[in-house]
Short mmCIF file of C-alpha atoms in Angstrom, two decimals:
data_model
loop_
_atom_site.label_atom_id
_atom_site.label_comp_id
_atom_site.label_asym_id
_atom_site.label_seq_id
_atom_site.Cartn_x
_atom_site.Cartn_y
_atom_site.Cartn_z
CA PRO A 13 -33.00 50.58 -3.96
CA ALA A 14 -36.04 49.45 -5.89
CA VAL A 15 -38.82 48.65 -3.48
CA LYS A 16 -41.95 46.54 -4.24
CA ASP A 17 -45.10 48.60 -5.02
CA TYR A 18 -43.11 51.85 -5.62
CA PRO A 19 -42.32 53.11 -9.26
CA THR A 20 -38.59 53.05 -10.63
CA TYR A 21 -38.90 56.84 -11.21
CA GLN A 22 -40.69 59.56 -9.22
CA LEU A 23 -40.72 63.40 -9.11
CA ILE A 24 -41.66 64.64 -5.78
CA ASP A 25 -41.45 68.21 -4.92
CA GLY A 26 -38.67 69.01 -7.47
CA VAL A 27 -36.74 65.84 -6.43
CA HIS A 28 -36.04 63.10 -9.14
CA ILE A 29 -36.00 59.86 -7.51
CA HIS A 30 -34.45 56.87 -9.37
CA ARG A 31 -34.85 53.38 -7.85
CA VAL A 32 -32.41 50.90 -9.13
CA GLY A 33 -32.86 47.04 -8.58
CA SER A 34 -30.37 44.42 -8.07
CA PRO A 35 -30.02 41.15 -10.32
CA ALA A 36 -28.90 39.32 -7.13
CA LYS A 37 -31.54 38.48 -4.60
CA GLU A 38 -30.71 39.83 -1.18
CA ALA A 39 -31.36 36.49 0.55
CA ASP A 40 -28.91 34.78 -1.66
CA HIS A 41 -25.76 36.45 -0.14
CA PHE A 42 -25.74 39.83 1.46
CA LYS A 43 -22.40 40.89 0.27
CA THR A 44 -23.24 39.61 -3.27
CA TRP A 45 -26.45 41.72 -3.06
CA ILE A 46 -24.74 44.90 -1.92
CA PHE A 47 -21.86 44.66 -4.58
CA SER A 48 -24.66 43.94 -7.36
CA PHE A 49 -26.93 46.98 -6.08
CA ASN A 50 -23.83 49.28 -6.13
CA SER A 51 -22.85 48.29 -9.67
CA GLU A 52 -26.39 48.96 -10.75
CA ALA A 53 -26.23 52.36 -8.93
CA ILE A 54 -23.24 53.15 -10.70
CA ARG A 55 -24.55 52.30 -14.25
CA LYS A 56 -27.59 54.44 -13.46
CA ALA A 57 -25.39 57.36 -12.33
CA VAL A 58 -23.26 57.17 -15.56
CA GLN A 59 -26.54 57.07 -17.59
CA LEU A 60 -27.99 60.18 -15.70
CA ASN A 61 -24.76 62.11 -15.81
CA SER A 62 -24.72 61.82 -19.52
CA GLU A 63 -28.53 62.86 -19.82
CA ILE A 64 -28.37 65.78 -17.61
CA GLY A 65 -24.90 66.95 -18.31
CA GLY A 66 -23.27 66.21 -14.93
CA PHE A 67 -23.64 66.21 -11.32
CA ASP A 68 -22.22 68.91 -8.95
CA VAL A 69 -21.96 66.74 -5.83
CA ILE A 70 -22.11 62.96 -4.88
CA HIS A 71 -23.78 62.25 -1.58
CA ALA A 72 -23.38 58.74 -0.20
CA HIS A 73 -25.28 57.58 2.97
CA ASP A 74 -23.44 54.90 4.88
CA TRP A 75 -21.26 51.94 3.92
CA LEU A 76 -24.07 50.21 1.91
CA VAL A 77 -23.66 52.86 -0.95
CA ALA A 78 -19.87 53.49 -0.21
CA TYR A 79 -18.63 51.59 -3.38
CA ALA A 80 -20.99 53.55 -5.65
CA GLY A 81 -20.41 56.98 -4.02
CA ARG A 82 -16.57 56.54 -4.19
CA SER A 83 -16.49 55.22 -7.80
CA VAL A 84 -18.92 57.75 -9.36
CA SER A 85 -16.79 60.51 -7.54
CA LYS A 86 -13.69 59.28 -9.11
CA ILE A 87 -15.07 58.62 -12.54
CA PHE A 88 -16.39 62.12 -13.10
CA ASN A 89 -14.11 63.89 -10.60
CA ILE A 90 -16.99 65.14 -8.52
CA PRO A 91 -16.71 66.10 -4.87
CA LEU A 92 -18.02 63.42 -2.45
CA VAL A 93 -20.11 64.13 0.70
CA SER A 94 -20.88 61.22 3.08
CA THR A 95 -23.33 61.16 5.76
CA ILE A 96 -22.28 58.41 8.45
CA HIS A 97 -25.50 57.67 10.53
CA ALA A 98 -23.82 55.08 12.71
CA THR A 99 -20.77 52.74 12.68
CA GLU A 100 -20.46 49.09 12.55
CA HIS A 101 -18.00 49.50 15.81
CA GLY A 102 -20.72 51.28 17.66
CA ARG A 103 -23.73 49.12 16.67
CA ASN A 104 -21.90 46.04 18.08
CA ILE A 105 -19.76 47.71 20.79
CA GLY A 106 -16.62 46.48 19.05
CA LEU A 107 -15.65 44.48 16.06
CA HIS A 108 -16.05 40.72 16.58
CA ASN A 109 -16.07 38.88 13.26
CA ARG A 110 -14.75 39.25 9.71
CA MET A 111 -17.98 40.70 8.23
CA GLN A 112 -17.76 43.57 10.80
CA LEU A 113 -14.20 44.20 10.22
CA GLU A 114 -14.71 44.60 6.59
CA ILE A 115 -17.78 46.85 7.08
CA ASN A 116 -15.64 49.07 9.41
CA GLU A 117 -12.98 49.27 6.75
CA ILE A 118 -15.45 50.32 4.16
CA GLU A 119 -16.83 53.00 6.49
CA LYS A 120 -13.21 54.24 7.29
CA ASN A 121 -12.30 54.51 3.44
CA LEU A 122 -15.53 56.33 2.70
CA SER A 123 -14.87 58.76 5.52
CA ILE A 124 -11.24 59.32 4.62
CA GLU A 125 -12.15 59.91 0.75
CA ALA A 126 -15.11 62.07 1.38
CA ASP A 127 -14.48 65.79 0.84
CA GLN A 128 -17.04 66.65 3.57
CA ILE A 129 -18.84 64.37 6.16
CA ILE A 130 -22.17 64.89 7.76
CA CYS A 131 -23.07 63.40 11.01
CA CYS A 132 -26.23 63.77 13.33
CA SER A 133 -24.58 64.51 16.77
CA ASP A 134 -21.56 65.58 18.86
CA TYR A 135 -21.41 61.88 19.86
CA MET A 136 -21.16 60.73 16.17
CA GLU A 137 -18.62 63.38 15.51
CA GLU A 138 -16.19 62.05 18.26
CA GLU A 139 -16.87 58.48 17.22
CA ILE A 140 -15.83 59.11 13.42
CA MET A 141 -12.77 61.21 14.50
CA THR A 142 -11.69 58.51 16.87
CA LEU A 143 -12.42 55.35 14.85
CA PHE A 144 -11.42 56.64 11.30
CA GLU A 145 -8.83 59.22 12.16
CA VAL A 146 -10.58 61.93 10.28
CA GLU A 147 -9.93 65.55 11.03
CA LYS A 148 -12.75 67.57 12.81
CA SER A 149 -12.59 70.48 10.05
CA LYS A 150 -14.30 68.34 7.38
CA ILE A 151 -17.15 67.12 9.69
CA THR A 152 -20.42 69.07 10.14
CA ILE A 153 -22.95 68.06 12.65
CA ILE A 154 -26.71 68.39 11.12
CA PRO A 155 -29.22 66.73 13.30
CA ASN A 156 -31.99 64.82 11.72
CA GLY A 157 -35.48 66.50 11.67
CA VAL A 158 -39.21 65.95 12.05
CA ASP A 159 -42.10 67.50 10.52
CA PRO A 160 -44.56 68.31 13.27
CA GLU A 161 -47.43 68.86 10.60
CA LEU A 162 -47.43 65.02 10.02
CA PHE A 163 -48.59 64.54 13.71
CA ILE A 164 -51.25 67.47 13.81
CA ASP A 165 -54.32 65.21 13.22
CA LEU A 166 -53.82 62.13 15.29
CA PRO A 167 -56.43 59.44 14.84
CA ASP A 168 -58.75 58.41 17.53
CA LYS A 169 -59.63 54.94 16.06
CA SER A 170 -57.34 52.08 15.30
CA ILE A 171 -57.07 48.27 14.92
CA PHE A 172 -55.52 48.45 18.45
CA ASP A 173 -58.19 48.50 21.01
CA ILE A 174 -56.69 50.97 23.64
CA SER A 175 -59.10 51.67 26.54
CA SER A 176 -59.19 55.22 27.72
CA THR A 177 -58.21 53.91 31.16
CA ASP A 178 -55.13 52.16 30.06
CA LYS A 179 -51.84 54.26 30.82
CA VAL A 180 -49.97 53.30 27.61
CA VAL A 181 -46.24 53.06 27.56
CA PHE A 182 -44.83 53.07 24.01
CA PHE A 183 -41.73 51.76 22.52
CA ILE A 184 -41.17 51.83 18.68
CA GLY A 185 -37.85 50.92 16.78
CA ARG A 186 -35.91 47.84 15.75
CA LEU A 187 -36.00 44.95 18.20
CA VAL A 188 -32.35 44.65 18.57
CA PRO A 189 -30.26 44.58 21.72
CA GLU A 190 -28.78 47.78 21.61
CA LYS A 191 -32.29 49.44 21.67
CA GLY A 192 -32.78 48.17 25.08
CA VAL A 193 -36.34 46.85 24.77
CA TRP A 194 -35.17 43.81 27.06
CA GLN A 195 -34.57 46.28 29.73
CA LEU A 196 -37.85 47.78 29.26
CA ILE A 197 -39.65 44.65 29.59
CA ASN A 198 -37.58 43.55 32.72
CA ALA A 199 -38.59 46.95 34.28
CA PHE A 200 -42.27 46.72 33.58
CA PRO A 201 -43.32 44.42 36.45
CA LYS A 202 -42.10 47.03 38.92
CA VAL A 203 -44.12 49.78 36.87
CA LEU A 204 -47.20 47.48 37.15
CA SER A 205 -46.99 47.10 40.85
CA GLU A 206 -47.28 50.93 41.19
CA VAL A 207 -49.44 51.57 38.18
CA PRO A 208 -51.76 48.25 37.59
CA GLU A 209 -53.38 50.02 34.56
CA ALA A 210 -50.17 50.41 32.71
CA LYS A 211 -49.96 48.73 29.24
CA LEU A 212 -46.66 48.56 27.31
CA TYR A 213 -46.95 48.65 23.41
CA ILE A 214 -43.84 47.53 21.60
CA GLY A 215 -43.83 48.54 17.88
CA GLY A 216 -41.45 47.24 15.29
CA LYS A 217 -39.72 43.94 14.31
CA GLY A 218 -36.15 42.64 14.50
CA PRO A 219 -34.11 39.65 15.36
CA GLN A 220 -34.79 39.85 19.00
CA GLU A 221 -38.53 39.63 18.60
CA GLU A 222 -38.99 35.98 19.57
CA GLU A 223 -36.59 36.33 22.64
CA LEU A 224 -38.38 39.37 23.76
CA ILE A 225 -41.71 37.54 23.50
CA LYS A 226 -40.49 34.66 25.59
CA LEU A 227 -39.12 37.04 28.16
CA VAL A 228 -42.65 38.59 28.53
CA GLU A 229 -44.20 35.14 28.89
CA ASP A 230 -41.44 34.24 31.49
CA LEU A 231 -42.26 37.34 33.52
CA GLY A 232 -46.02 36.56 33.32
CA ILE A 233 -47.02 40.08 31.98
CA GLY A 234 -48.36 38.78 28.61
CA GLU A 235 -51.77 40.50 29.32
CA GLN A 236 -50.07 43.81 29.79
CA VAL A 237 -47.78 43.82 26.81
CA CYS A 238 -48.66 44.05 23.12
CA PHE A 239 -46.22 43.32 20.37
CA THR A 240 -47.66 45.26 17.32
CA GLY A 241 -45.15 44.07 14.80
CA PHE A 242 -44.52 46.35 11.83
CA ILE A 243 -46.66 49.31 12.60
CA ARG A 244 -47.93 51.71 9.77
CA GLU A 245 -47.85 55.43 10.12
CA LYS A 246 -51.45 55.81 11.00
CA GLU A 247 -51.45 53.02 13.82
CA ARG A 248 -48.22 54.50 15.05
CA ASN A 249 -49.87 58.04 15.34
CA TYR A 250 -52.95 56.35 16.96
CA VAL A 251 -50.83 54.94 19.77
CA TYR A 252 -48.82 58.12 20.20
CA ASN A 253 -52.19 59.81 20.69
CA ARG A 254 -52.97 57.28 23.44
CA ALA A 255 -49.76 56.98 25.05
CA LYS A 256 -48.81 58.71 28.34
CA VAL A 257 -45.05 58.26 27.76
CA ALA A 258 -42.64 57.11 25.06
CA VAL A 259 -39.70 55.12 26.29
CA PHE A 260 -36.39 54.57 24.28
CA PRO A 261 -33.85 53.09 26.66
CA SER A 262 -31.07 52.62 24.12
CA PHE A 263 -27.60 51.67 24.99
CA TYR A 264 -26.21 52.94 21.55
CA GLU A 265 -28.03 55.56 19.59
CA PRO A 266 -26.27 58.00 17.17
CA PHE A 267 -29.25 60.19 17.09
CA GLY A 268 -32.82 58.89 17.98
CA ILE A 269 -35.41 60.28 15.62
CA VAL A 270 -38.18 58.41 17.24
CA ALA A 271 -37.67 60.63 20.33
CA LEU A 272 -38.30 63.78 18.16
CA GLU A 273 -41.39 62.07 16.63
CA ALA A 274 -42.67 61.39 20.09
CA MET A 275 -41.89 64.90 21.24
CA ALA A 276 -43.89 66.24 17.98
CA THR A 277 -46.87 64.36 19.18
CA ASP A 278 -46.85 65.96 22.71
CA THR A 279 -45.85 62.52 24.20
CA PRO A 280 -43.34 62.83 27.10
CA VAL A 281 -40.35 60.80 26.55
CA ILE A 282 -37.76 58.95 28.54
CA VAL A 283 -34.43 58.02 26.85
CA GLY A 284 -31.23 56.30 27.55
CA ASN A 285 -28.57 58.91 28.49
CA VAL A 286 -26.42 57.87 25.49
CA GLY A 287 -25.19 59.15 22.24
CA GLY A 288 -27.50 61.49 20.37
CA LEU A 289 -30.40 61.00 22.71
CA ALA A 290 -28.54 62.53 25.55
CA GLU A 291 -28.05 65.68 23.29
CA ILE A 292 -31.79 65.93 22.21
CA VAL A 293 -33.12 65.53 25.59
CA ASP A 294 -32.79 68.09 28.41
CA HIS A 295 -33.31 66.18 31.76
CA ASN A 296 -36.48 67.08 33.51
CA ASN A 297 -36.97 69.84 30.96
CA THR A 298 -37.78 68.22 27.65
CA GLY A 299 -37.76 64.64 28.96
CA LEU A 300 -36.27 62.27 31.40
CA LYS A 301 -32.84 60.61 30.97
CA ILE A 302 -31.82 57.42 32.59
CA ASN A 303 -29.05 54.92 32.84
CA PRO A 304 -30.37 52.00 30.63
CA ALA A 305 -28.23 49.59 32.61
CA ILE A 306 -30.09 50.30 35.88
CA LYS A 307 -33.48 48.57 35.56
CA ALA A 308 -34.89 50.43 38.65
CA ASP A 309 -33.92 53.88 37.16
CA LEU A 310 -36.08 52.99 34.26
CA ALA A 311 -38.99 51.72 36.09
CA ASN A 312 -38.92 54.69 38.42
CA ALA A 313 -38.81 57.22 35.61
CA ILE A 314 -41.86 55.59 34.01
CA ILE A 315 -43.79 55.50 37.16
CA LYS A 316 -42.94 59.22 37.64
CA ILE A 317 -44.51 60.35 34.44
CA LEU A 318 -47.47 58.18 34.77
CA THR A 319 -48.34 59.49 38.20
CA ASN A 320 -47.37 63.01 38.00
CA GLY A 321 -49.60 64.83 35.40
CA GLU A 322 -48.11 68.27 36.02
CA LEU A 323 -44.56 66.89 35.09
CA ALA A 324 -45.86 65.38 32.07
CA LYS A 325 -47.55 68.50 30.72
CA ARG A 326 -44.41 70.63 31.35
CA LEU A 327 -42.36 68.21 29.47
CA GLN A 328 -44.83 68.05 26.61
CA LYS A 329 -44.85 71.76 26.22
CA ASN A 330 -41.00 72.11 26.30
CA ALA A 331 -40.36 69.29 24.01
CA SER A 332 -42.82 70.66 21.28
CA GLU A 333 -41.19 74.09 21.36
CA LEU A 334 -37.85 72.25 21.09
CA VAL A 335 -38.98 70.46 17.75
CA GLU A 336 -40.32 73.45 16.22
CA ASN A 337 -37.50 75.65 16.84
CA VAL A 338 -34.52 73.44 16.46
CA TYR A 339 -35.18 70.48 14.41
CA SER A 340 -36.94 72.02 11.45
CA TRP A 341 -36.21 70.54 8.09
CA ASP A 342 -36.03 74.11 6.48
CA VAL A 343 -32.88 74.72 8.70
CA ILE A 344 -31.59 71.37 8.01
CA ALA A 345 -31.76 71.59 4.26
CA GLN A 346 -29.94 75.08 4.37
CA ASN A 347 -27.11 73.63 6.41
CA THR A 348 -26.82 70.71 4.08
CA ALA A 349 -26.58 73.09 1.03
CA LYS A 350 -23.59 74.71 2.83
CA VAL A 351 -21.91 71.63 3.10
CA TYR A 352 -22.34 70.95 -0.70
CA LYS A 353 -20.84 74.35 -1.40
CA ARG A 354 -17.93 73.73 0.86
CA ALA A 355 -17.28 70.34 -0.82
CA MET A 356 -17.31 72.00 -4.39
CA ASN A 357 -15.18 74.90 -3.11
CA LYS A 358 -12.62 72.57 -1.68
CA GLN A 359 -12.15 70.62 -5.04
CA LEU A 360 -12.00 73.97 -6.97
CA LEU A 361 -9.20 75.10 -4.59
CA GLY A 362 -7.59 71.76 -4.89
CA ILE A 363 -7.43 71.14 -1.11
CA VAL A 364 -6.87 67.61 -0.07
#
């Protein structure tokens, strides 16, 4: 979609980017905005199809663009590839209201109609097959990636005044219940009892922000916890540069790109033993895995890294090698191109 301060058209490294707006404001009604945006996307796709002589593949990412993706695929008889990043059922640990049921149905229809599906982990593959009754043969697992070069020159100055003696624990992500930030805060008093110089930096925004700030106040640890709000790339990299450990105690996580970003900055990671995070991290080799439901386990893992420099260095080294060798964008691009070819061949052969 069109974004403030970004042009409606850009050409970046051979990729033509067209950003489309929506006549309806998102704040008016979310469902109205979604339909309006998809309608504009279809209109732009029809225009571009005429101008360039046709598309080979339509690639739709998640339910927000399902209507546009399915429509353009049918209008021009073009193979449809869908990436399912997460599911409404997984995000909410079930379907509890009409909106969630509707989104689930959209996700299911998109998955069924897609010629090929991409997901980011074994965990997500199993979830898609179970929820949407999709055959395994049309699903390809392609992990998300990270560019280590973006983290080579980490800044040593920032708007955040982090002392060289502070032992920084860093979380970055959306402030929603499934990310487990509330559990990280609950675990922090125990961390402080063992490592008084520990400081917790929480980067990001979300609907749980006020609740989390109150929790910090109730626990009396306001001096040791910093909520950064939305954090820009430069500031994020600065905190990574100063952090002793990055913690992502998620209860639901289809992949966990933030863990890879932390690894790329040579920051040891602790993750919830769930979903894609459990697949990325090899316990005690490239990071530590904990049960996010057990507060003491989380606190003890943080203390372990903050007080064991030898362990921290070993985790840093192994994780850095993992990012470079497995999560390369070159490999991911090649595998995505193979999925496009399979979708095109499937249509040519008339396979349903």
